[in-house]
PDB file of C-alpha atoms in Angstrom:
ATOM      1  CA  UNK W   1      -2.440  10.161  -9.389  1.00 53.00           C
ATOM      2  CA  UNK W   2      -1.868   9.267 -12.785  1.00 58.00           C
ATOM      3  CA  UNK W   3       0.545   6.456 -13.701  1.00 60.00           C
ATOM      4  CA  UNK W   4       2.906   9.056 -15.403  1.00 67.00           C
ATOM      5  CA  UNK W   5       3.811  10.664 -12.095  1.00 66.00           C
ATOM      6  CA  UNK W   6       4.496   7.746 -10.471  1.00 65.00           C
ATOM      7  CA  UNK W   7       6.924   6.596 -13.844  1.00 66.00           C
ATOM      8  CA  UNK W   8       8.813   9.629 -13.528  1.00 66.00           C
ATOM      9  CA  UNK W   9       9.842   8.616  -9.588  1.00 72.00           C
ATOM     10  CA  UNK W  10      10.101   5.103 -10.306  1.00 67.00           C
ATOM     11  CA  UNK W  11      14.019   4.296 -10.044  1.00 73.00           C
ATOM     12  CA  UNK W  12      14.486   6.905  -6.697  1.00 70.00           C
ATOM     13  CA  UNK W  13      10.984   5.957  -5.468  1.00 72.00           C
ATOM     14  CA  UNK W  14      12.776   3.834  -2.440  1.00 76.00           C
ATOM     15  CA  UNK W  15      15.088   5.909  -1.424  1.00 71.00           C
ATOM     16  CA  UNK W  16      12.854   9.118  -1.345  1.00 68.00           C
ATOM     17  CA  UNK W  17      10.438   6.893   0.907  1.00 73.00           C
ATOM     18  CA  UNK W  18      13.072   5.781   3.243  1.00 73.00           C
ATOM     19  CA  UNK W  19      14.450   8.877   3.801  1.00 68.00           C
ATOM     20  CA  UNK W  20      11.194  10.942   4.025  1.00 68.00           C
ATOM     21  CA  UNK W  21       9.663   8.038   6.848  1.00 78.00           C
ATOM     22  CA  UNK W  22      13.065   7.801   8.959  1.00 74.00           C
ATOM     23  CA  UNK W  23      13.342   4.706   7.514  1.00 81.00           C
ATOM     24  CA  UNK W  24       9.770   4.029   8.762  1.00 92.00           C
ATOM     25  CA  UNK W  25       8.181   2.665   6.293  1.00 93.00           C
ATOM     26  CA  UNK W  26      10.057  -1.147   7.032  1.00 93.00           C
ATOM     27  CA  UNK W  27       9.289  -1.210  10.093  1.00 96.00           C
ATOM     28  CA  UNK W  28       5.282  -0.524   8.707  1.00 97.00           C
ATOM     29  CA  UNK W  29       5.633  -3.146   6.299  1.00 96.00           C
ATOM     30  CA  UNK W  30       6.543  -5.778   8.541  1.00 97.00           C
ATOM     31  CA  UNK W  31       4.207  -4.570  11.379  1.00 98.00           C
ATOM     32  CA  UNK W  32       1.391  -5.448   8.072  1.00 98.00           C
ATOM     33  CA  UNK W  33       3.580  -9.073   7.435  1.00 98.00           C
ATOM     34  CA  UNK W  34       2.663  -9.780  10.967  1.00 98.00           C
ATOM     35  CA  UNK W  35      -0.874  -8.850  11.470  1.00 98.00           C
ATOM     36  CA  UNK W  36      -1.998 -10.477   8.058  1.00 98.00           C
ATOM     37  CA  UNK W  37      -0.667 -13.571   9.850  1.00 97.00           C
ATOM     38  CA  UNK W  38       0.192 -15.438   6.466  1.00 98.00           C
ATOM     39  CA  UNK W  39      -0.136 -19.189   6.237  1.00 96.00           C
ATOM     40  CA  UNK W  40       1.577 -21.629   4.438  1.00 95.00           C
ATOM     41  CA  UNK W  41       0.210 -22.433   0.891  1.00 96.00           C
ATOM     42  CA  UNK W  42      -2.278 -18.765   0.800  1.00 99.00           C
ATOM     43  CA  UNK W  43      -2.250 -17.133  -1.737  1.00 99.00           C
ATOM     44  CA  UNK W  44      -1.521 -13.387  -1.521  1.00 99.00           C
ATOM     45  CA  UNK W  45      -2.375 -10.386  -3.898  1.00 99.00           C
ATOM     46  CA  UNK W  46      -0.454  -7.284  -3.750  1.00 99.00           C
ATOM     47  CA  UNK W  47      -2.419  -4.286  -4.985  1.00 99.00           C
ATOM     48  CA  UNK W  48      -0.317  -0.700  -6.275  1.00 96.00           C
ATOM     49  CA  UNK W  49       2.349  -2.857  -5.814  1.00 97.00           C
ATOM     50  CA  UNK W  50       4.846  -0.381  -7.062  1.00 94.00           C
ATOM     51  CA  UNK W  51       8.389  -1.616  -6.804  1.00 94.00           C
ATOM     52  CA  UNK W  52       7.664  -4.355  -4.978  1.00 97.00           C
ATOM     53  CA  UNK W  53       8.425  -3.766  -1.420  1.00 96.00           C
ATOM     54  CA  UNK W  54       5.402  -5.369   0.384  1.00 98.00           C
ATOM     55  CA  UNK W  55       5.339  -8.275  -2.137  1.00 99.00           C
ATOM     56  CA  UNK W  56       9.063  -8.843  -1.121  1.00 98.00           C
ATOM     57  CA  UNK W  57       8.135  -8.586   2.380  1.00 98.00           C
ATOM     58  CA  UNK W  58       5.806 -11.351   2.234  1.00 99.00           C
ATOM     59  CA  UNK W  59       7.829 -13.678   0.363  1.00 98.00           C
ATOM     60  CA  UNK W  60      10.262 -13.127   2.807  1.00 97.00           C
ATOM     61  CA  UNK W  61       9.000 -13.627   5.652  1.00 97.00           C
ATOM     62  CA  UNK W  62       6.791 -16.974   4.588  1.00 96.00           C
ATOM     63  CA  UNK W  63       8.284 -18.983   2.207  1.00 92.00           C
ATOM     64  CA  UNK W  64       5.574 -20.965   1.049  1.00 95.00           C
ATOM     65  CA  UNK W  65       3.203 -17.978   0.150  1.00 98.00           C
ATOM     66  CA  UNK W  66       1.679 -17.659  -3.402  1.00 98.00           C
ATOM     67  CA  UNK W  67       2.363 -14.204  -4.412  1.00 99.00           C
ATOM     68  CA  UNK W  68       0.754 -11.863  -6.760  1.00 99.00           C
ATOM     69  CA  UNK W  69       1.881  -7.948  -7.410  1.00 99.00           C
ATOM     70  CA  UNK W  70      -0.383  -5.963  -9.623  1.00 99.00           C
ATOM     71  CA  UNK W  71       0.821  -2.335 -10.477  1.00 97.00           C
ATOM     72  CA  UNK W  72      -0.872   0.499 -12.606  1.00 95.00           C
ATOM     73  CA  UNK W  73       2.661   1.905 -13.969  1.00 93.00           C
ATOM     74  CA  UNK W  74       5.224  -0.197 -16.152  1.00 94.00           C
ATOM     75  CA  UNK W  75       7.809   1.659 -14.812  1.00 93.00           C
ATOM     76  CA  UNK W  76       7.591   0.767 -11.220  1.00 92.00           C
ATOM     77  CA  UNK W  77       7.200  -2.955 -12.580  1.00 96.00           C
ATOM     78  CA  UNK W  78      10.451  -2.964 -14.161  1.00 96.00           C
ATOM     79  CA  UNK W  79      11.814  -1.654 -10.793  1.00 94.00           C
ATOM     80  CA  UNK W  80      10.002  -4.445  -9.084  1.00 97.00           C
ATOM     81  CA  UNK W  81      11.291  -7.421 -11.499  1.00 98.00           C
ATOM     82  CA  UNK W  82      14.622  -6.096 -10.960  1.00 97.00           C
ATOM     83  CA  UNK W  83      14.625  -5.621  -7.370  1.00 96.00           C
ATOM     84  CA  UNK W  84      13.157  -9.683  -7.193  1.00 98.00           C
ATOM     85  CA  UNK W  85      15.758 -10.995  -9.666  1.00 98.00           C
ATOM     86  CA  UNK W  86      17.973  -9.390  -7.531  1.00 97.00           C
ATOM     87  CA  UNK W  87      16.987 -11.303  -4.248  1.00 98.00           C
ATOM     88  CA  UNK W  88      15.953 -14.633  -6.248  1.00 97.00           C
ATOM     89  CA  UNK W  89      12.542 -13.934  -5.497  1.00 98.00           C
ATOM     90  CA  UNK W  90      11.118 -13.569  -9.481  1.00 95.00           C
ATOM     91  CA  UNK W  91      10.323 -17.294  -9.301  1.00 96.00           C
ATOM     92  CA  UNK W  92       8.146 -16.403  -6.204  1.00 97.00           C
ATOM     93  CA  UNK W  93       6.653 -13.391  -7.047  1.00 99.00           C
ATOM     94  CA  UNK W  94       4.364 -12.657 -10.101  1.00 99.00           C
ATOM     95  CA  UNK W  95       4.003  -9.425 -10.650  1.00 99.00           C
ATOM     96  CA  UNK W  96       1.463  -7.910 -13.511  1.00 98.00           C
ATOM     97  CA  UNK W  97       0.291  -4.953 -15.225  1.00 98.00           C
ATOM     98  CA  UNK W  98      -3.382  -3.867 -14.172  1.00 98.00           C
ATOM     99  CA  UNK W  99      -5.615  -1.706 -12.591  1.00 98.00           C
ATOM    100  CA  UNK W 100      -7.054  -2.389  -9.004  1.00 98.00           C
ATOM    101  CA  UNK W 101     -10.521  -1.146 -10.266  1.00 98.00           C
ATOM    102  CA  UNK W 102     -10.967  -4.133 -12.376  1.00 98.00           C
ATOM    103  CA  UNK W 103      -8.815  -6.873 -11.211  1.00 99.00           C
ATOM    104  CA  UNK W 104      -8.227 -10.004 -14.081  1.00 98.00           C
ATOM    105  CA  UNK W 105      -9.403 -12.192 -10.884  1.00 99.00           C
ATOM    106  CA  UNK W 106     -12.280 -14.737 -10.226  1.00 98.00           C
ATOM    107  CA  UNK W 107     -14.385 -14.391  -7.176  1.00 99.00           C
ATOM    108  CA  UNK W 108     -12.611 -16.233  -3.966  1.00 98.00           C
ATOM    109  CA  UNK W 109      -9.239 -15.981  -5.658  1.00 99.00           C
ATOM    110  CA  UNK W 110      -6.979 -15.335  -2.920  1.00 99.00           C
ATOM    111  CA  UNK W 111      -6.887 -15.596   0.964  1.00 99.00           C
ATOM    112  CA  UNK W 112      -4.882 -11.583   1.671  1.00 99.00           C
ATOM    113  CA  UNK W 113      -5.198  -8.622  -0.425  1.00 99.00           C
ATOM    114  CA  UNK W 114      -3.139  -5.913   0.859  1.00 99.00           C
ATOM    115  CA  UNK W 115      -2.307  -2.637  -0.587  1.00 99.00           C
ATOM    116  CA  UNK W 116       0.225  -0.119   0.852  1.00 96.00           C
ATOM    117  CA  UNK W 117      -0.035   3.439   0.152  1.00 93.00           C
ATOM    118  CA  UNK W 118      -2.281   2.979  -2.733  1.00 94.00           C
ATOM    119  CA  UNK W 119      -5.497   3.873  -1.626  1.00 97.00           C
ATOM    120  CA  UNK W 120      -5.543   7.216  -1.908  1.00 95.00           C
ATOM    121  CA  UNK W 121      -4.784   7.287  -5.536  1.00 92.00           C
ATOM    122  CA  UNK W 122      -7.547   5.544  -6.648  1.00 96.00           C
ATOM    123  CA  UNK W 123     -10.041   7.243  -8.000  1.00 95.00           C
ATOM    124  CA  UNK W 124     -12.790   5.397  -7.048  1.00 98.00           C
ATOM    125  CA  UNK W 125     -12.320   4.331  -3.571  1.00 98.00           C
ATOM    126  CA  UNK W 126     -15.632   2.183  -3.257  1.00 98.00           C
ATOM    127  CA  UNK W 127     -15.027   0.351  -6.235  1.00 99.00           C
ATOM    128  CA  UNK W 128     -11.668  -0.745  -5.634  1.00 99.00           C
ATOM    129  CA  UNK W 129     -12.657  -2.083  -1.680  1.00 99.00           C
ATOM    130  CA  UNK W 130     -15.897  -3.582  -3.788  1.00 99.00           C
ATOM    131  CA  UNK W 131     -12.904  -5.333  -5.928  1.00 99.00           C
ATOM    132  CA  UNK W 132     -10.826  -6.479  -2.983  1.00 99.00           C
ATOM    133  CA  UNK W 133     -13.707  -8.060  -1.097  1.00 99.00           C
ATOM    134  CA  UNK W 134     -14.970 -10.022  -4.858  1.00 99.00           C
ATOM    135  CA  UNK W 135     -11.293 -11.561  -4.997  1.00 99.00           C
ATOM    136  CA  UNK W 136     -11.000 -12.365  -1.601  1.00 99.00           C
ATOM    137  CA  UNK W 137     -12.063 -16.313  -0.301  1.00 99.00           C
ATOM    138  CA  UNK W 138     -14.458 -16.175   2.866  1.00 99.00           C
ATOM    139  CA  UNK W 139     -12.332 -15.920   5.937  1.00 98.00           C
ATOM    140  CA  UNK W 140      -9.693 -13.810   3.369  1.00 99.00           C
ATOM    141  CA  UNK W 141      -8.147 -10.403   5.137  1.00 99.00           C
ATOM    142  CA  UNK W 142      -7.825  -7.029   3.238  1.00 99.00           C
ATOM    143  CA  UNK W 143      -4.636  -5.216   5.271  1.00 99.00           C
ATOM    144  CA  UNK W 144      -4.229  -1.347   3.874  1.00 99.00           C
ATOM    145  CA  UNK W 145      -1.499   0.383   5.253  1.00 97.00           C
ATOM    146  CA  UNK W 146      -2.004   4.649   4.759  1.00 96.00           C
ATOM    147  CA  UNK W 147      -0.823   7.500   5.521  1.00 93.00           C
ATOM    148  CA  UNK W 148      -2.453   9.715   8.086  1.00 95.00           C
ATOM    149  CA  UNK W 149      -2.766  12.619   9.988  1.00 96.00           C
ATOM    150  CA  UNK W 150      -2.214  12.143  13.535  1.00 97.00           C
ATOM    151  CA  UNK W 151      -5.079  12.212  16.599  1.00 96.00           C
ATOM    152  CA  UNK W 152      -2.740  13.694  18.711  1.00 96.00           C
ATOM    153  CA  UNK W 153      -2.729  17.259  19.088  1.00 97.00           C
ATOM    154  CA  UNK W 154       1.063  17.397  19.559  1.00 97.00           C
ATOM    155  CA  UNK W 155       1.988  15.271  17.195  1.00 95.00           C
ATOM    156  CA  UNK W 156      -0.369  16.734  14.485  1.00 96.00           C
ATOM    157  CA  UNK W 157       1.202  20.346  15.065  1.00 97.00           C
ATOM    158  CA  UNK W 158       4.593  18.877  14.249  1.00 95.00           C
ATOM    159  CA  UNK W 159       3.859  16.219  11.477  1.00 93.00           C
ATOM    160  CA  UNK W 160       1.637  18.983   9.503  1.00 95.00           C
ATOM    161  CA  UNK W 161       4.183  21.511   9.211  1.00 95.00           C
ATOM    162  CA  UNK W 162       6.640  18.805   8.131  1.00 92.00           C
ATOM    163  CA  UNK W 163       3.979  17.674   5.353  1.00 90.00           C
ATOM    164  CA  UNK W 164       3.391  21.116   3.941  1.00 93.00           C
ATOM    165  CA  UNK W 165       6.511  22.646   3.351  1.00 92.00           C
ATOM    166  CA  UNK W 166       9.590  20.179   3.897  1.00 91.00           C
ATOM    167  CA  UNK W 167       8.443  16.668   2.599  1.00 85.00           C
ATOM    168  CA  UNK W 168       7.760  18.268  -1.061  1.00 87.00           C
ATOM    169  CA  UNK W 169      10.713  19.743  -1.230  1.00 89.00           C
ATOM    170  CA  UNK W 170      12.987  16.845   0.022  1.00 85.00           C
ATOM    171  CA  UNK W 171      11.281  14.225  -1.877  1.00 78.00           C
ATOM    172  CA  UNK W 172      11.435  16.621  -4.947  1.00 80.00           C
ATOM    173  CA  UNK W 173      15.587  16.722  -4.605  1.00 83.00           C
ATOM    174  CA  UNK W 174      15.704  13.047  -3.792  1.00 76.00           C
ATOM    175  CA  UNK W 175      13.227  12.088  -6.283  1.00 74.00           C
ATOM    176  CA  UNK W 176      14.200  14.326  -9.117  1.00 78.00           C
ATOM    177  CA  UNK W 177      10.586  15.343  -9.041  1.00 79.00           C
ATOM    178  CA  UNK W 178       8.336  17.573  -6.720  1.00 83.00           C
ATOM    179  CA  UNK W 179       5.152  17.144  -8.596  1.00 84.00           C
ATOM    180  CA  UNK W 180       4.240  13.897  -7.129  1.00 82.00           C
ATOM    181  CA  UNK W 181       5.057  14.856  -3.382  1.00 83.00           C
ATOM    182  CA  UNK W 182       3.179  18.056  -3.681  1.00 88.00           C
ATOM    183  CA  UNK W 183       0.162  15.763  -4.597  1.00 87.00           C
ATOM    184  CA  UNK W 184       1.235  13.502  -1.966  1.00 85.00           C
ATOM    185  CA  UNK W 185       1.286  15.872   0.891  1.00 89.00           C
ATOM    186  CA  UNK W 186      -2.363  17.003  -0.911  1.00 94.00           C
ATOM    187  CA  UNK W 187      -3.966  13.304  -0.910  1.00 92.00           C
ATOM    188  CA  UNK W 188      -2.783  12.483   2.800  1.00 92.00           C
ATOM    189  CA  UNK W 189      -4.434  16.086   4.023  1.00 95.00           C
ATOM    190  CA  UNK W 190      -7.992  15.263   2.006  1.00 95.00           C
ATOM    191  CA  UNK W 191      -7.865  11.178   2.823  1.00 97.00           C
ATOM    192  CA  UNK W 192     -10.745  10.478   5.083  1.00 98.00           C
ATOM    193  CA  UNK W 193     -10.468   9.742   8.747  1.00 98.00           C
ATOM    194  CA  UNK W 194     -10.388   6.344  10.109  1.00 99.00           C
ATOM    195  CA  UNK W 195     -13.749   6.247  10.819  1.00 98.00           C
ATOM    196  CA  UNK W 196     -15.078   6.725   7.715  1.00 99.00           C
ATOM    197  CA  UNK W 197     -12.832   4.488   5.989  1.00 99.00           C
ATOM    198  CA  UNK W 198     -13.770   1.291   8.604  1.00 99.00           C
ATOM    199  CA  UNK W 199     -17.284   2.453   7.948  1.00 99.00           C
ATOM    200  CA  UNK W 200     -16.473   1.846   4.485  1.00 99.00           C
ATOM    201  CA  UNK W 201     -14.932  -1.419   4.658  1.00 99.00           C
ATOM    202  CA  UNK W 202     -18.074  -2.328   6.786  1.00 99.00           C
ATOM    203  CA  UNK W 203     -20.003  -1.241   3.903  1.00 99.00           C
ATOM    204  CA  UNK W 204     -18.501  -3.711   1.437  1.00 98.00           C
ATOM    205  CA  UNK W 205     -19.713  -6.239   3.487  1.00 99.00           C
ATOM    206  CA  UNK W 206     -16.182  -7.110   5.887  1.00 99.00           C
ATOM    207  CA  UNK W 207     -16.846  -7.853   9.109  1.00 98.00           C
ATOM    208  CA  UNK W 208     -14.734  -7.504  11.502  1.00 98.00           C
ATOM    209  CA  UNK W 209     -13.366  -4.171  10.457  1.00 99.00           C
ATOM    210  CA  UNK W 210     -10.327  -2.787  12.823  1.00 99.00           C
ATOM    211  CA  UNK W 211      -7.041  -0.221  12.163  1.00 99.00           C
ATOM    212  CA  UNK W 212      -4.001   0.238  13.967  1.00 98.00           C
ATOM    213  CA  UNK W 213      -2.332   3.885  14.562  1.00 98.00           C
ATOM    214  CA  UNK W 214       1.639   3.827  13.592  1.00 97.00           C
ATOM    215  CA  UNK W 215       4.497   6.304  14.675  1.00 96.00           C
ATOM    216  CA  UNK W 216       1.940   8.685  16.203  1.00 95.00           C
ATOM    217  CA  UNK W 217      -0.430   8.117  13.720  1.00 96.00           C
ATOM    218  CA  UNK W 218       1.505   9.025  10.726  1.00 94.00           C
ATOM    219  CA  UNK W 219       0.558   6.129   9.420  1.00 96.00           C
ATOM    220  CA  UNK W 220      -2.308   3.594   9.965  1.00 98.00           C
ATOM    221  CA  UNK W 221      -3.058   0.083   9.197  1.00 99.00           C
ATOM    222  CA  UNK W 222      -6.849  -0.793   8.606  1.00 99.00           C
ATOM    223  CA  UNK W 223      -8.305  -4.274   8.170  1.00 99.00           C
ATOM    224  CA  UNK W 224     -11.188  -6.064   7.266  1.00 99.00           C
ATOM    225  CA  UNK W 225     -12.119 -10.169   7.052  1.00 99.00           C
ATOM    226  CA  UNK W 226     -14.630 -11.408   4.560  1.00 99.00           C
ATOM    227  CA  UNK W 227     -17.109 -13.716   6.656  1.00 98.00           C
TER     228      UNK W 227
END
């Protein structure tokens, strides 16, 4: 997805995802706060950062965390500074302009990488995990939260219907764009299953690899430590 799209979203990007998840997508981000299990004094980097949400999250819910949001599009950064001047949170979180397939980090650089819905647009998969795992310390986690098609046969015959024909339009009106959740609904349908992306995260070199189904599998949190 190319920056653009996401720049023409950018100040109803929050509301559209709220509304679209049944307010889901909190409850998603704190389920990642909790099972990244952050420490005092770690230092946390926040890929496709987008507005901020996940960054705020984190700083949040541990005060002492060293946080770092990187984001592809300008616009959504000028969301995010906003949003953290907003909640006194600019002095906590740093947020930057770059691109996830070549991160301005050193090796070892930070103990949790995390990136929420931003997998599927990149457009090299295996180089941005390759990335991840270089800035990551031994011991560090990778946490990526995704959208997904549900296992269950029930709940796949409901959610797919929903994803086709009702989530583009709704997110167009609320959004004041149906471009980017036409290729929205497209990148969840053609994102690999969660086997193949733990046997990717294997690949890299984490070990252990693990995910987590969410609301029936609409979403999914995966997660990998490097030894």
């Amino acid at each position: 997805m190319h920056p653009q799209m996401f720049s023409q979203i950018a100040r109803r990007y929050d509301l559209a995802n709220h509304v679209l998840s049944l307010n889901r997508d909190r409850a998603w981000r704190r389920i990642l706060v909790q099972h990244a299990a952050p420490k005092p004094g770690e230092r946390l980097l926040d890929l496709c950062t987008g507005t901020g949400d996940v960054a705020i999250e984190f700083a949040q819910a541990c005060p002492d965390l060293r946080i770092v949001g990187l984001d592809l599009s300008e616009e959504m950064l000028k969301v995010a500074h906003e949003k953290c001047a907003r909640l006194s949170l600019d002095h906590r979180i740093e947020l930057i302009h770059g691109d996830a397939l070549v991160l301005p980090f050193g090796e070892s650089s930070f103990e949790i990488v995390t990136i929420a819905f931003g997998l599927r647009n990149l457009p090299d998969r295996a180089r941005g995990l390759r990335e991840i795992y270089r800035v990551l310390a031994p011991g560090g986690r990778a946490m990526i939260l995704e959208f997904s098609v549900p296992q269950n046969v029930l709940a796949r015959s409901v959610y797919l219907p929903y994803l086709r024909y009702i989530l583009p339009r709704v997110g167009g009106l609320l959004a004041g764009a149906r471009a980017p959740y036409e290729y929205l609904c497209d990148s969840i349908l053609h994102f690999p299953d969660r086997a193949t992306i733990l046997e990717e995260l294997h690949d890299v070199g984490f070990r252990p690899v693990g995910y987590r189904d969410l609301t029936l599998g609409i979403a999914t949190l995966y997660w990998g430590e490097k030894p």
